[in-house]
DNA sequence: CGGCCCTAATTT
DNA sequence: AAATTAGGGCCG
Protein backbone atom coordinates (compact mmCIF):
# COMPACT_ATOMS: atom_id res chain seq x y z
CA UNK A 1 0.00 0.00 0.00
CA UNK A 2 2.72 2.40 0.96
CA UNK A 3 4.54 1.70 -2.29
CA UNK A 4 1.46 2.62 -4.28
CA UNK A 5 1.32 6.06 -2.67
CA UNK A 6 5.01 6.52 -3.30
CA UNK A 7 4.54 5.59 -6.93
CA UNK A 8 1.59 7.98 -7.23
CA UNK A 9 3.55 10.82 -5.66
CA UNK A 10 6.49 10.25 -7.96
CA UNK A 11 4.25 10.09 -11.00
CA UNK A 12 2.56 13.37 -10.10
CA UNK A 13 5.95 14.94 -9.47
CA UNK A 14 7.25 14.00 -12.90
CA UNK A 15 4.04 15.05 -14.64
CA UNK A 16 4.18 18.47 -12.96
CA UNK A 17 7.84 18.90 -13.92
CA UNK A 18 7.06 18.02 -17.50
CA UNK A 19 4.08 20.39 -17.63
CA UNK A 20 6.11 23.26 -16.28
CA UNK A 21 8.89 22.65 -18.75
CA UNK A 22 6.50 22.63 -21.66
CA UNK A 23 5.01 25.93 -20.57
CA UNK A 24 8.37 27.55 -19.91
CA UNK A 25 10.53 26.60 -22.82
CA UNK A 26 12.56 29.79 -22.40
CA UNK A 27 13.60 29.17 -18.79
CA UNK A 28 17.21 27.96 -18.38
CA UNK A 29 18.20 25.13 -16.08
CA UNK A 30 18.43 26.37 -12.50
CA UNK A 31 21.81 27.30 -11.08
CA UNK A 32 23.47 25.97 -7.94
CA UNK A 33 21.07 26.15 -5.02
CA UNK A 34 21.31 29.28 -2.93
CA UNK A 35 22.92 31.36 -5.65
CA UNK A 36 19.72 32.74 -7.12
CA UNK A 37 16.23 33.97 -6.32
CA UNK A 38 13.66 33.07 -8.98
CA UNK A 39 10.97 35.73 -9.49
CA UNK A 40 7.96 35.14 -11.71
CA UNK A 41 6.56 38.25 -13.38
CA UNK A 42 3.61 38.61 -15.68
CA UNK A 43 5.77 38.65 -18.79
CA UNK A 44 9.15 37.28 -17.71
CA UNK A 45 11.06 35.12 -15.23
CA UNK A 46 14.21 36.43 -13.56
CA UNK A 47 17.01 34.65 -11.78
CA UNK A 48 18.17 37.35 -9.39
CA UNK A 49 21.70 37.39 -7.97
CA UNK A 50 21.64 38.71 -4.43
CA UNK A 51 25.41 39.17 -4.32
CA UNK A 52 25.65 41.19 -7.52
CA UNK A 53 22.31 43.07 -7.14
CA UNK A 54 21.56 42.38 -10.79
CA UNK A 55 19.90 39.43 -12.54
CA UNK A 56 21.80 36.30 -13.60
CA UNK A 57 19.36 35.99 -16.46
CA UNK A 58 15.91 37.11 -17.52
CA UNK A 59 13.78 34.83 -19.73
CA UNK A 60 10.54 35.47 -21.57
CA UNK A 61 8.30 34.19 -24.36
CA UNK A 62 7.72 37.05 -26.76
CA UNK A 63 4.59 36.47 -28.83
CA UNK A 64 3.40 38.46 -31.82
CA UNK A 65 0.54 39.85 -29.70
CA UNK A 66 2.98 41.07 -27.05
CA UNK A 67 5.31 42.74 -29.55
CA UNK A 68 3.08 45.78 -29.90
CA UNK A 69 0.52 47.81 -27.96
CA UNK A 70 -0.64 51.18 -26.65
CA UNK A 71 0.69 51.09 -23.09
CA UNK A 72 3.10 53.92 -22.42
CA UNK A 73 6.46 53.42 -20.73
CA UNK A 74 6.16 53.52 -16.91
CA UNK A 75 7.33 56.86 -15.54
CA UNK A 76 9.80 55.72 -12.89
CA UNK A 77 12.09 52.86 -11.95
CA UNK A 78 11.05 50.72 -9.02
CA UNK A 79 13.11 49.27 -6.20
CA UNK A 80 12.12 45.59 -5.95
CA UNK A 81 10.63 45.00 -2.49
CA UNK A 82 10.58 41.25 -3.07
CA UNK A 83 14.34 40.82 -2.73
CA UNK A 84 16.34 41.42 0.46
CA UNK A 85 18.44 44.50 1.14
CA UNK A 86 21.00 45.54 0.13
CA UNK A 87 19.37 45.84 -3.29
CA UNK A 88 19.54 48.33 -6.15
CA UNK A 89 17.87 51.70 -5.58
CA UNK A 90 17.31 54.72 -7.81
CA UNK A 91 20.02 56.53 -5.85
CA UNK A 92 22.59 53.94 -6.94
CA UNK A 93 22.03 54.73 -10.62
CA UNK A 94 21.73 58.49 -10.20
CA UNK A 95 24.86 60.27 -11.37
CA UNK A 96 26.69 56.97 -11.89
CA UNK A 97 27.28 57.55 -15.59
CA UNK A 98 25.54 54.22 -16.35
CA UNK A 99 22.06 54.00 -17.80
CA UNK A 100 19.18 51.72 -16.74
CA UNK A 101 19.49 48.78 -19.13
CA UNK A 102 16.28 46.74 -19.25
CA UNK A 103 16.84 43.01 -19.74
CA UNK A 104 13.20 42.32 -20.67
CA UNK A 105 12.61 45.56 -22.61
CA UNK A 106 9.85 48.08 -21.97
CA UNK A 107 9.09 47.74 -25.67
CA UNK A 108 8.11 44.07 -25.17
CA UNK A 109 5.51 45.04 -22.55
CA UNK A 110 3.31 47.55 -24.36
CA UNK A 111 0.45 45.02 -24.37
CA UNK A 112 -0.31 45.25 -20.62
CA UNK A 113 -0.03 47.94 -17.95
CA UNK A 114 1.04 45.58 -15.18
CA UNK A 115 3.66 43.92 -17.38
CA UNK A 116 4.97 47.37 -18.34
CA UNK A 117 5.22 48.43 -14.70
CA UNK A 118 7.03 45.22 -13.76
CA UNK A 119 9.53 45.75 -16.57
CA UNK A 120 10.71 48.84 -14.67
CA UNK A 121 11.66 46.90 -11.53
CA UNK A 122 15.35 47.31 -10.80
CA UNK A 123 15.70 43.50 -10.64
CA UNK A 124 15.12 43.59 -14.41
CA UNK A 125 17.97 46.09 -14.92
CA UNK A 126 21.72 46.20 -15.29
CA UNK A 127 23.92 49.28 -15.41
CA UNK A 128 24.48 49.63 -19.15
CA UNK A 129 26.51 51.92 -21.37
CA UNK A 130 24.18 54.58 -22.67
CA UNK A 131 25.15 54.41 -26.31
CA UNK A 132 24.92 50.60 -26.28
CA UNK A 133 21.50 50.80 -24.62
CA UNK A 134 20.01 53.06 -27.27
CA UNK A 135 22.18 51.72 -30.08
CA UNK A 136 23.11 48.13 -30.86
CA UNK A 137 21.24 46.57 -27.91
CA UNK A 138 18.10 48.46 -28.90
CA UNK A 139 18.53 47.21 -32.47
CA UNK A 140 18.66 43.60 -31.29
CA UNK A 141 15.54 44.15 -29.18
CA UNK A 142 13.73 45.57 -32.20
CA UNK A 143 14.82 42.59 -34.28
CA UNK A 144 13.32 40.27 -31.65
CA UNK A 145 9.96 42.04 -31.89
CA UNK A 146 10.14 41.83 -35.67
CA UNK A 147 10.88 38.08 -35.47
CA UNK A 148 8.07 37.53 -32.93
CA UNK A 149 5.64 39.07 -35.42
CA UNK A 150 7.08 37.17 -38.36
CA UNK A 151 7.29 33.73 -36.71
CA UNK A 152 4.43 33.98 -34.20
CA UNK A 153 6.73 33.98 -31.19
CA UNK A 154 10.34 33.67 -30.02
CA UNK A 155 11.88 32.52 -26.74
CA UNK A 156 14.49 34.90 -25.30
CA UNK A 157 17.03 34.78 -22.50
CA UNK A 158 19.49 37.57 -21.74
CA UNK A 159 21.68 38.81 -18.95
CA UNK A 160 25.08 40.08 -17.91
CA UNK A 161 28.50 38.55 -18.53
CA UNK A 162 31.08 38.84 -15.76
CA UNK A 163 34.43 37.59 -16.90
CA UNK A 164 36.68 39.72 -14.69
CA UNK A 165 37.61 38.86 -11.12
CA UNK A 166 36.70 42.32 -9.85
CA UNK A 167 33.78 44.39 -11.05
CA UNK A 168 32.99 48.07 -11.12
CA UNK A 169 30.02 48.88 -8.91
CA UNK A 170 27.68 51.84 -8.58
CA UNK A 171 26.11 53.43 -5.52
CA UNK A 172 25.99 52.66 -1.84
CA UNK A 173 24.50 49.24 -2.58
CA UNK A 174 27.38 48.31 -4.88
CA UNK A 175 25.31 47.31 -7.89
CA UNK A 176 27.67 45.43 -10.21
CA UNK A 177 28.41 46.83 -13.66
CA UNK A 178 28.71 43.88 -16.06
CA UNK A 179 31.56 43.67 -18.54
CA UNK A 180 29.26 42.46 -21.33
CA UNK A 181 25.81 41.11 -22.12
CA UNK A 182 24.49 37.97 -23.78
CA UNK A 183 21.20 37.26 -25.49
CA UNK A 184 19.95 33.98 -26.95
CA UNK A 185 16.84 33.68 -29.11
CA UNK A 186 14.96 30.50 -30.08
CA UNK A 187 12.36 30.18 -32.83
CA UNK A 188 10.19 27.06 -33.01
CA UNK A 189 8.32 27.87 -36.20
CA UNK A 190 9.31 25.61 -39.08
CA UNK A 191 12.66 23.98 -38.50
CA UNK A 192 13.69 25.19 -35.02
CA UNK A 193 16.56 27.66 -35.00
CA UNK A 194 18.46 29.75 -32.50
CA UNK A 195 20.94 32.60 -32.47
CA UNK A 196 23.02 34.29 -29.80
CA UNK A 197 24.64 37.69 -29.30
CA UNK A 198 27.52 38.75 -27.07
CA UNK A 199 28.18 42.49 -26.75
CA UNK A 200 30.68 44.35 -24.58
CA UNK A 201 29.23 46.93 -22.19
CA UNK A 202 30.84 49.92 -23.86
CA UNK A 203 30.34 52.38 -26.69
CA UNK A 204 32.66 50.73 -29.16
CA UNK A 205 30.13 48.56 -30.95
CA UNK A 206 29.93 48.35 -34.72
CA UNK A 207 27.91 46.11 -37.02
CA UNK A 208 25.43 43.72 -35.42
CA UNK A 209 26.64 40.72 -37.40
CA UNK A 210 30.01 40.88 -35.64
CA UNK A 211 28.44 39.90 -32.32
CA UNK A 212 26.67 36.71 -33.37
CA UNK A 213 27.44 33.52 -31.44
CA UNK A 214 25.96 30.05 -31.27
CA UNK A 215 23.96 29.18 -28.16
CA UNK A 216 26.66 26.60 -27.40
CA UNK A 217 29.21 29.39 -27.27
CA UNK A 218 27.02 31.51 -24.97
CA UNK A 219 26.56 28.46 -22.74
CA UNK A 220 30.32 28.12 -22.56
CA UNK A 221 30.67 31.79 -21.56
CA UNK A 222 27.87 31.76 -18.98
CA UNK A 223 27.90 28.19 -17.70
CA UNK A 224 24.13 28.10 -18.18
CA UNK A 225 22.05 25.44 -19.94
CA UNK A 226 19.56 27.20 -22.23
CA UNK A 227 16.29 25.70 -23.49
CA UNK A 228 16.69 22.47 -21.46
CA UNK A 229 13.06 21.51 -22.16
CA UNK A 230 13.85 20.92 -25.84
CA UNK A 231 14.21 17.30 -26.94
CA UNK A 232 17.95 16.57 -26.96
CA UNK A 233 18.27 16.06 -30.71
CA UNK A 234 16.61 19.44 -31.43
CA UNK A 235 18.57 21.18 -28.67
CA UNK A 236 21.87 19.87 -30.03
CA UNK A 237 20.98 20.97 -33.54
CA UNK A 238 19.77 24.51 -32.84
CA UNK A 239 22.44 25.34 -30.29
CA UNK A 240 25.38 24.44 -32.48
CA UNK A 241 24.37 26.71 -35.39
CA UNK A 242 23.88 30.49 -35.64
CA UNK A 243 23.16 31.75 -39.11
CA UNK A 244 21.78 35.28 -39.45
CA UNK A 245 20.67 34.53 -43.01
CA UNK A 246 18.04 32.17 -41.55
CA UNK A 247 16.48 35.18 -39.82
CA UNK A 248 16.30 37.65 -42.73
C1' DC B 1 21.77 64.11 -45.42
C1' DG B 2 17.08 64.68 -42.79
C1' DG B 3 13.18 62.24 -40.86
C1' DC B 4 11.77 58.61 -38.06
C1' DC B 5 11.78 55.02 -34.46
C1' DC B 6 13.57 53.58 -30.44
C1' DT B 7 16.39 54.04 -26.10
C1' DA B 8 16.80 56.92 -21.47
C1' DA B 9 18.09 61.38 -18.92
C1' DT B 10 16.96 65.90 -17.79
C1' DT B 11 14.21 69.84 -17.18
C1' DT B 12 9.97 72.29 -16.21
C1' DA C 1 3.33 64.28 -14.74
C1' DA C 2 4.68 66.18 -18.99
C1' DA C 3 7.71 68.14 -22.15
C1' DT C 4 12.27 68.58 -23.77
C1' DT C 5 16.91 67.00 -24.68
C1' DA C 6 20.21 63.60 -26.03
C1' DG C 7 22.31 59.17 -28.22
C1' DG C 8 22.12 55.83 -31.93
C1' DG C 9 20.88 53.41 -36.22
C1' DC C 10 17.98 52.51 -40.29
C1' DC C 11 15.77 53.99 -44.36
C1' DG C 12 14.97 56.82 -48.29
mmCIF file of C-alpha atoms (C1' of nucleotides) in Angstrom:
data_model
loop_
_atom_site.group_PDB
_atom_site.id
_atom_site.type_symbol
_atom_site.label_atom_id
_atom_site.label_comp_id
_atom_site.label_asym_id
_atom_site.label_seq_id
_atom_site.Cartn_x
_atom_site.Cartn_y
_atom_site.Cartn_z
ATOM 1 C CA UNK A 1 0.000 0.000 0.000
ATOM 2 C CA UNK A 2 2.721 2.396 0.965
ATOM 3 C CA UNK A 3 4.541 1.697 -2.285
ATOM 4 C CA UNK A 4 1.458 2.619 -4.279
ATOM 5 C CA UNK A 5 1.323 6.056 -2.667
ATOM 6 C CA UNK A 6 5.007 6.521 -3.298
ATOM 7 C CA UNK A 7 4.537 5.594 -6.932
ATOM 8 C CA UNK A 8 1.590 7.979 -7.233
ATOM 9 C CA UNK A 9 3.547 10.815 -5.659
ATOM 10 C CA UNK A 10 6.491 10.250 -7.961
ATOM 11 C CA UNK A 11 4.248 10.088 -11.001
ATOM 12 C CA UNK A 12 2.559 13.369 -10.099
ATOM 13 C CA UNK A 13 5.946 14.939 -9.469
ATOM 14 C CA UNK A 14 7.250 13.999 -12.903
ATOM 15 C CA UNK A 15 4.035 15.048 -14.636
ATOM 16 C CA UNK A 16 4.176 18.469 -12.960
ATOM 17 C CA UNK A 17 7.837 18.895 -13.918
ATOM 18 C CA UNK A 18 7.058 18.022 -17.497
ATOM 19 C CA UNK A 19 4.076 20.387 -17.634
ATOM 20 C CA UNK A 20 6.106 23.261 -16.284
ATOM 21 C CA UNK A 21 8.890 22.648 -18.749
ATOM 22 C CA UNK A 22 6.503 22.633 -21.656
ATOM 23 C CA UNK A 23 5.011 25.931 -20.573
ATOM 24 C CA UNK A 24 8.369 27.549 -19.905
ATOM 25 C CA UNK A 25 10.534 26.597 -22.824
ATOM 26 C CA UNK A 26 12.557 29.789 -22.403
ATOM 27 C CA UNK A 27 13.599 29.169 -18.789
ATOM 28 C CA UNK A 28 17.207 27.959 -18.385
ATOM 29 C CA UNK A 29 18.202 25.129 -16.079
ATOM 30 C CA UNK A 30 18.435 26.368 -12.503
ATOM 31 C CA UNK A 31 21.813 27.296 -11.076
ATOM 32 C CA UNK A 32 23.465 25.966 -7.939
ATOM 33 C CA UNK A 33 21.068 26.149 -5.017
ATOM 34 C CA UNK A 34 21.313 29.278 -2.928
ATOM 35 C CA UNK A 35 22.917 31.356 -5.650
ATOM 36 C CA UNK A 36 19.724 32.736 -7.122
ATOM 37 C CA UNK A 37 16.227 33.970 -6.320
ATOM 38 C CA UNK A 38 13.662 33.075 -8.979
ATOM 39 C CA UNK A 39 10.974 35.730 -9.486
ATOM 40 C CA UNK A 40 7.957 35.141 -11.713
ATOM 41 C CA UNK A 41 6.564 38.253 -13.377
ATOM 42 C CA UNK A 42 3.606 38.606 -15.680
ATOM 43 C CA UNK A 43 5.773 38.650 -18.791
ATOM 44 C CA UNK A 44 9.150 37.278 -17.710
ATOM 45 C CA UNK A 45 11.064 35.119 -15.233
ATOM 46 C CA UNK A 46 14.213 36.433 -13.556
ATOM 47 C CA UNK A 47 17.013 34.648 -11.783
ATOM 48 C CA UNK A 48 18.172 37.353 -9.389
ATOM 49 C CA UNK A 49 21.696 37.391 -7.974
ATOM 50 C CA UNK A 50 21.644 38.707 -4.426
ATOM 51 C CA UNK A 51 25.409 39.174 -4.317
ATOM 52 C CA UNK A 52 25.655 41.191 -7.517
ATOM 53 C CA UNK A 53 22.314 43.065 -7.136
ATOM 54 C CA UNK A 54 21.556 42.379 -10.789
ATOM 55 C CA UNK A 55 19.897 39.426 -12.536
ATOM 56 C CA UNK A 56 21.801 36.304 -13.595
ATOM 57 C CA UNK A 57 19.360 35.986 -16.461
ATOM 58 C CA UNK A 58 15.907 37.109 -17.521
ATOM 59 C CA UNK A 59 13.783 34.827 -19.728
ATOM 60 C CA UNK A 60 10.535 35.469 -21.572
ATOM 61 C CA UNK A 61 8.300 34.185 -24.357
ATOM 62 C CA UNK A 62 7.718 37.051 -26.758
ATOM 63 C CA UNK A 63 4.590 36.465 -28.829
ATOM 64 C CA UNK A 64 3.403 38.458 -31.825
ATOM 65 C CA UNK A 65 0.538 39.848 -29.703
ATOM 66 C CA UNK A 66 2.980 41.065 -27.054
ATOM 67 C CA UNK A 67 5.312 42.735 -29.545
ATOM 68 C CA UNK A 68 3.083 45.784 -29.896
ATOM 69 C CA UNK A 69 0.522 47.813 -27.961
ATOM 70 C CA UNK A 70 -0.639 51.185 -26.652
ATOM 71 C CA UNK A 71 0.688 51.088 -23.090
ATOM 72 C CA UNK A 72 3.101 53.918 -22.422
ATOM 73 C CA UNK A 73 6.463 53.421 -20.726
ATOM 74 C CA UNK A 74 6.164 53.522 -16.912
ATOM 75 C CA UNK A 75 7.329 56.861 -15.544
ATOM 76 C CA UNK A 76 9.800 55.718 -12.886
ATOM 77 C CA UNK A 77 12.092 52.864 -11.955
ATOM 78 C CA UNK A 78 11.053 50.715 -9.025
ATOM 79 C CA UNK A 79 13.108 49.267 -6.200
ATOM 80 C CA UNK A 80 12.124 45.592 -5.945
ATOM 81 C CA UNK A 81 10.633 45.001 -2.486
ATOM 82 C CA UNK A 82 10.579 41.250 -3.073
ATOM 83 C CA UNK A 83 14.337 40.821 -2.727
ATOM 84 C CA UNK A 84 16.337 41.416 0.464
ATOM 85 C CA UNK A 85 18.445 44.500 1.135
ATOM 86 C CA UNK A 86 20.997 45.540 0.135
ATOM 87 C CA UNK A 87 19.367 45.844 -3.286
ATOM 88 C CA UNK A 88 19.538 48.332 -6.149
ATOM 89 C CA UNK A 89 17.873 51.698 -5.584
ATOM 90 C CA UNK A 90 17.311 54.718 -7.807
ATOM 91 C CA UNK A 91 20.021 56.527 -5.854
ATOM 92 C CA UNK A 92 22.588 53.938 -6.945
ATOM 93 C CA UNK A 93 22.031 54.730 -10.618
ATOM 94 C CA UNK A 94 21.732 58.491 -10.202
ATOM 95 C CA UNK A 95 24.856 60.269 -11.371
ATOM 96 C CA UNK A 96 26.688 56.973 -11.890
ATOM 97 C CA UNK A 97 27.283 57.553 -15.591
ATOM 98 C CA UNK A 98 25.540 54.224 -16.346
ATOM 99 C CA UNK A 99 22.056 54.001 -17.798
ATOM 100 C CA UNK A 100 19.181 51.721 -16.742
ATOM 101 C CA UNK A 101 19.485 48.783 -19.129
ATOM 102 C CA UNK A 102 16.283 46.737 -19.250
ATOM 103 C CA UNK A 103 16.837 43.010 -19.739
ATOM 104 C CA UNK A 104 13.202 42.319 -20.667
ATOM 105 C CA UNK A 105 12.609 45.556 -22.611
ATOM 106 C CA UNK A 106 9.847 48.082 -21.969
ATOM 107 C CA UNK A 107 9.090 47.737 -25.672
ATOM 108 C CA UNK A 108 8.106 44.073 -25.173
ATOM 109 C CA UNK A 109 5.509 45.035 -22.551
ATOM 110 C CA UNK A 110 3.306 47.545 -24.357
ATOM 111 C CA UNK A 111 0.448 45.021 -24.374
ATOM 112 C CA UNK A 112 -0.307 45.247 -20.620
ATOM 113 C CA UNK A 113 -0.035 47.942 -17.949
ATOM 114 C CA UNK A 114 1.038 45.581 -15.176
ATOM 115 C CA UNK A 115 3.664 43.925 -17.377
ATOM 116 C CA UNK A 116 4.966 47.366 -18.336
ATOM 117 C CA UNK A 117 5.219 48.426 -14.704
ATOM 118 C CA UNK A 118 7.035 45.220 -13.762
ATOM 119 C CA UNK A 119 9.527 45.753 -16.566
ATOM 120 C CA UNK A 120 10.714 48.841 -14.674
ATOM 121 C CA UNK A 121 11.656 46.903 -11.525
ATOM 122 C CA UNK A 122 15.351 47.307 -10.802
ATOM 123 C CA UNK A 123 15.704 43.502 -10.639
ATOM 124 C CA UNK A 124 15.124 43.586 -14.413
ATOM 125 C CA UNK A 125 17.970 46.093 -14.925
ATOM 126 C CA UNK A 126 21.715 46.204 -15.292
ATOM 127 C CA UNK A 127 23.923 49.282 -15.409
ATOM 128 C CA UNK A 128 24.479 49.628 -19.151
ATOM 129 C CA UNK A 129 26.514 51.920 -21.365
ATOM 130 C CA UNK A 130 24.185 54.580 -22.669
ATOM 131 C CA UNK A 131 25.145 54.411 -26.308
ATOM 132 C CA UNK A 132 24.920 50.602 -26.282
ATOM 133 C CA UNK A 133 21.498 50.797 -24.625
ATOM 134 C CA UNK A 134 20.011 53.064 -27.271
ATOM 135 C CA UNK A 135 22.182 51.719 -30.080
ATOM 136 C CA UNK A 136 23.108 48.132 -30.862
ATOM 137 C CA UNK A 137 21.240 46.575 -27.905
ATOM 138 C CA UNK A 138 18.097 48.456 -28.900
ATOM 139 C CA UNK A 139 18.527 47.206 -32.474
ATOM 140 C CA UNK A 140 18.661 43.597 -31.287
ATOM 141 C CA UNK A 141 15.535 44.154 -29.183
ATOM 142 C CA UNK A 142 13.728 45.575 -32.198
ATOM 143 C CA UNK A 143 14.822 42.590 -34.279
ATOM 144 C CA UNK A 144 13.324 40.273 -31.650
ATOM 145 C CA UNK A 145 9.960 42.037 -31.895
ATOM 146 C CA UNK A 146 10.139 41.828 -35.667
ATOM 147 C CA UNK A 147 10.879 38.082 -35.469
ATOM 148 C CA UNK A 148 8.067 37.532 -32.926
ATOM 149 C CA UNK A 149 5.636 39.075 -35.419
ATOM 150 C CA UNK A 150 7.083 37.170 -38.365
ATOM 151 C CA UNK A 151 7.293 33.730 -36.712
ATOM 152 C CA UNK A 152 4.430 33.976 -34.198
ATOM 153 C CA UNK A 153 6.734 33.982 -31.187
ATOM 154 C CA UNK A 154 10.336 33.671 -30.019
ATOM 155 C CA UNK A 155 11.878 32.517 -26.737
ATOM 156 C CA UNK A 156 14.488 34.896 -25.303
ATOM 157 C CA UNK A 157 17.034 34.776 -22.503
ATOM 158 C CA UNK A 158 19.489 37.568 -21.745
ATOM 159 C CA UNK A 159 21.680 38.808 -18.949
ATOM 160 C CA UNK A 160 25.083 40.080 -17.907
ATOM 161 C CA UNK A 161 28.502 38.546 -18.526
ATOM 162 C CA UNK A 162 31.079 38.837 -15.760
ATOM 163 C CA UNK A 163 34.428 37.586 -16.903
ATOM 164 C CA UNK A 164 36.677 39.717 -14.691
ATOM 165 C CA UNK A 165 37.609 38.863 -11.117
ATOM 166 C CA UNK A 166 36.703 42.317 -9.849
ATOM 167 C CA UNK A 167 33.778 44.389 -11.047
ATOM 168 C CA UNK A 168 32.990 48.072 -11.118
ATOM 169 C CA UNK A 169 30.021 48.881 -8.915
ATOM 170 C CA UNK A 170 27.676 51.841 -8.576
ATOM 171 C CA UNK A 171 26.107 53.434 -5.525
ATOM 172 C CA UNK A 172 25.992 52.661 -1.841
ATOM 173 C CA UNK A 173 24.504 49.241 -2.579
ATOM 174 C CA UNK A 174 27.377 48.314 -4.881
ATOM 175 C CA UNK A 175 25.308 47.314 -7.892
ATOM 176 C CA UNK A 176 27.673 45.430 -10.207
ATOM 177 C CA UNK A 177 28.405 46.832 -13.665
ATOM 178 C CA UNK A 178 28.707 43.880 -16.063
ATOM 179 C CA UNK A 179 31.558 43.666 -18.539
ATOM 180 C CA UNK A 180 29.264 42.465 -21.333
ATOM 181 C CA UNK A 181 25.807 41.111 -22.125
ATOM 182 C CA UNK A 182 24.491 37.970 -23.776
ATOM 183 C CA UNK A 183 21.198 37.264 -25.489
ATOM 184 C CA UNK A 184 19.947 33.984 -26.954
ATOM 185 C CA UNK A 185 16.836 33.676 -29.110
ATOM 186 C CA UNK A 186 14.955 30.498 -30.075
ATOM 187 C CA UNK A 187 12.359 30.184 -32.825
ATOM 188 C CA UNK A 188 10.191 27.059 -33.013
ATOM 189 C CA UNK A 189 8.322 27.869 -36.200
ATOM 190 C CA UNK A 190 9.306 25.614 -39.078
ATOM 191 C CA UNK A 191 12.657 23.983 -38.496
ATOM 192 C CA UNK A 192 13.688 25.190 -35.020
ATOM 193 C CA UNK A 193 16.563 27.655 -35.003
ATOM 194 C CA UNK A 194 18.455 29.750 -32.502
ATOM 195 C CA UNK A 195 20.939 32.597 -32.471
ATOM 196 C CA UNK A 196 23.022 34.290 -29.801
ATOM 197 C CA UNK A 197 24.636 37.694 -29.303
ATOM 198 C CA UNK A 198 27.520 38.753 -27.068
ATOM 199 C CA UNK A 199 28.179 42.487 -26.746
ATOM 200 C CA UNK A 200 30.681 44.353 -24.584
ATOM 201 C CA UNK A 201 29.231 46.927 -22.192
ATOM 202 C CA UNK A 202 30.841 49.920 -23.857
ATOM 203 C CA UNK A 203 30.342 52.379 -26.689
ATOM 204 C CA UNK A 204 32.660 50.727 -29.163
ATOM 205 C CA UNK A 205 30.126 48.559 -30.953
ATOM 206 C CA UNK A 206 29.926 48.355 -34.720
ATOM 207 C CA UNK A 207 27.913 46.106 -37.022
ATOM 208 C CA UNK A 208 25.432 43.723 -35.424
ATOM 209 C CA UNK A 209 26.635 40.718 -37.399
ATOM 210 C CA UNK A 210 30.011 40.881 -35.640
ATOM 211 C CA UNK A 211 28.435 39.899 -32.319
ATOM 212 C CA UNK A 212 26.669 36.706 -33.371
ATOM 213 C CA UNK A 213 27.442 33.519 -31.443
ATOM 214 C CA UNK A 214 25.962 30.048 -31.270
ATOM 215 C CA UNK A 215 23.962 29.175 -28.156
ATOM 216 C CA UNK A 216 26.656 26.596 -27.402
ATOM 217 C CA UNK A 217 29.212 29.392 -27.269
ATOM 218 C CA UNK A 218 27.017 31.509 -24.971
ATOM 219 C CA UNK A 219 26.559 28.459 -22.740
ATOM 220 C CA UNK A 220 30.323 28.120 -22.555
ATOM 221 C CA UNK A 221 30.672 31.787 -21.558
ATOM 222 C CA UNK A 222 27.873 31.763 -18.976
ATOM 223 C CA UNK A 223 27.901 28.190 -17.703
ATOM 224 C CA UNK A 224 24.128 28.103 -18.184
ATOM 225 C CA UNK A 225 22.048 25.444 -19.943
ATOM 226 C CA UNK A 226 19.557 27.204 -22.227
ATOM 227 C CA UNK A 227 16.292 25.702 -23.490
ATOM 228 C CA UNK A 228 16.689 22.471 -21.458
ATOM 229 C CA UNK A 229 13.065 21.508 -22.159
ATOM 230 C CA UNK A 230 13.852 20.917 -25.842
ATOM 231 C CA UNK A 231 14.213 17.302 -26.945
ATOM 232 C CA UNK A 232 17.948 16.568 -26.960
ATOM 233 C CA UNK A 233 18.273 16.063 -30.709
ATOM 234 C CA UNK A 234 16.612 19.442 -31.425
ATOM 235 C CA UNK A 235 18.571 21.185 -28.670
ATOM 236 C CA UNK A 236 21.869 19.870 -30.029
ATOM 237 C CA UNK A 237 20.985 20.967 -33.544
ATOM 238 C CA UNK A 238 19.772 24.509 -32.844
ATOM 239 C CA UNK A 239 22.440 25.344 -30.286
ATOM 240 C CA UNK A 240 25.379 24.436 -32.485
ATOM 241 C CA UNK A 241 24.368 26.710 -35.390
ATOM 242 C CA UNK A 242 23.881 30.488 -35.637
ATOM 243 C CA UNK A 243 23.160 31.752 -39.113
ATOM 244 C CA UNK A 244 21.781 35.282 -39.450
ATOM 245 C CA UNK A 245 20.670 34.528 -43.010
ATOM 246 C CA UNK A 246 18.043 32.172 -41.546
ATOM 247 C CA UNK A 247 16.477 35.179 -39.823
ATOM 248 C CA UNK A 248 16.303 37.653 -42.728
ATOM 249 C "C1'" DC B 1 21.772 64.114 -45.420
ATOM 250 C "C1'" DG B 2 17.082 64.675 -42.793
ATOM 251 C "C1'" DG B 3 13.182 62.236 -40.859
ATOM 252 C "C1'" DC B 4 11.772 58.608 -38.062
ATOM 253 C "C1'" DC B 5 11.784 55.019 -34.456
ATOM 254 C "C1'" DC B 6 13.572 53.580 -30.438
ATOM 255 C "C1'" DT B 7 16.387 54.037 -26.100
ATOM 256 C "C1'" DA B 8 16.804 56.916 -21.474
ATOM 257 C "C1'" DA B 9 18.094 61.377 -18.915
ATOM 258 C "C1'" DT B 10 16.962 65.901 -17.792
ATOM 259 C "C1'" DT B 11 14.209 69.840 -17.181
ATOM 260 C "C1'" DT B 12 9.974 72.294 -16.205
ATOM 261 C "C1'" DA C 1 3.330 64.280 -14.735
ATOM 262 C "C1'" DA C 2 4.676 66.180 -18.986
ATOM 263 C "C1'" DA C 3 7.714 68.136 -22.153
ATOM 264 C "C1'" DT C 4 12.269 68.581 -23.774
ATOM 265 C "C1'" DT C 5 16.907 67.005 -24.677
ATOM 266 C "C1'" DA C 6 20.214 63.599 -26.029
ATOM 267 C "C1'" DG C 7 22.307 59.175 -28.220
ATOM 268 C "C1'" DG C 8 22.121 55.826 -31.932
ATOM 269 C "C1'" DG C 9 20.884 53.408 -36.222
ATOM 270 C "C1'" DC C 10 17.982 52.507 -40.295
ATOM 271 C "C1'" DC C 11 15.767 53.991 -44.361
ATOM 272 C "C1'" DG C 12 14.965 56.822 -48.286
#
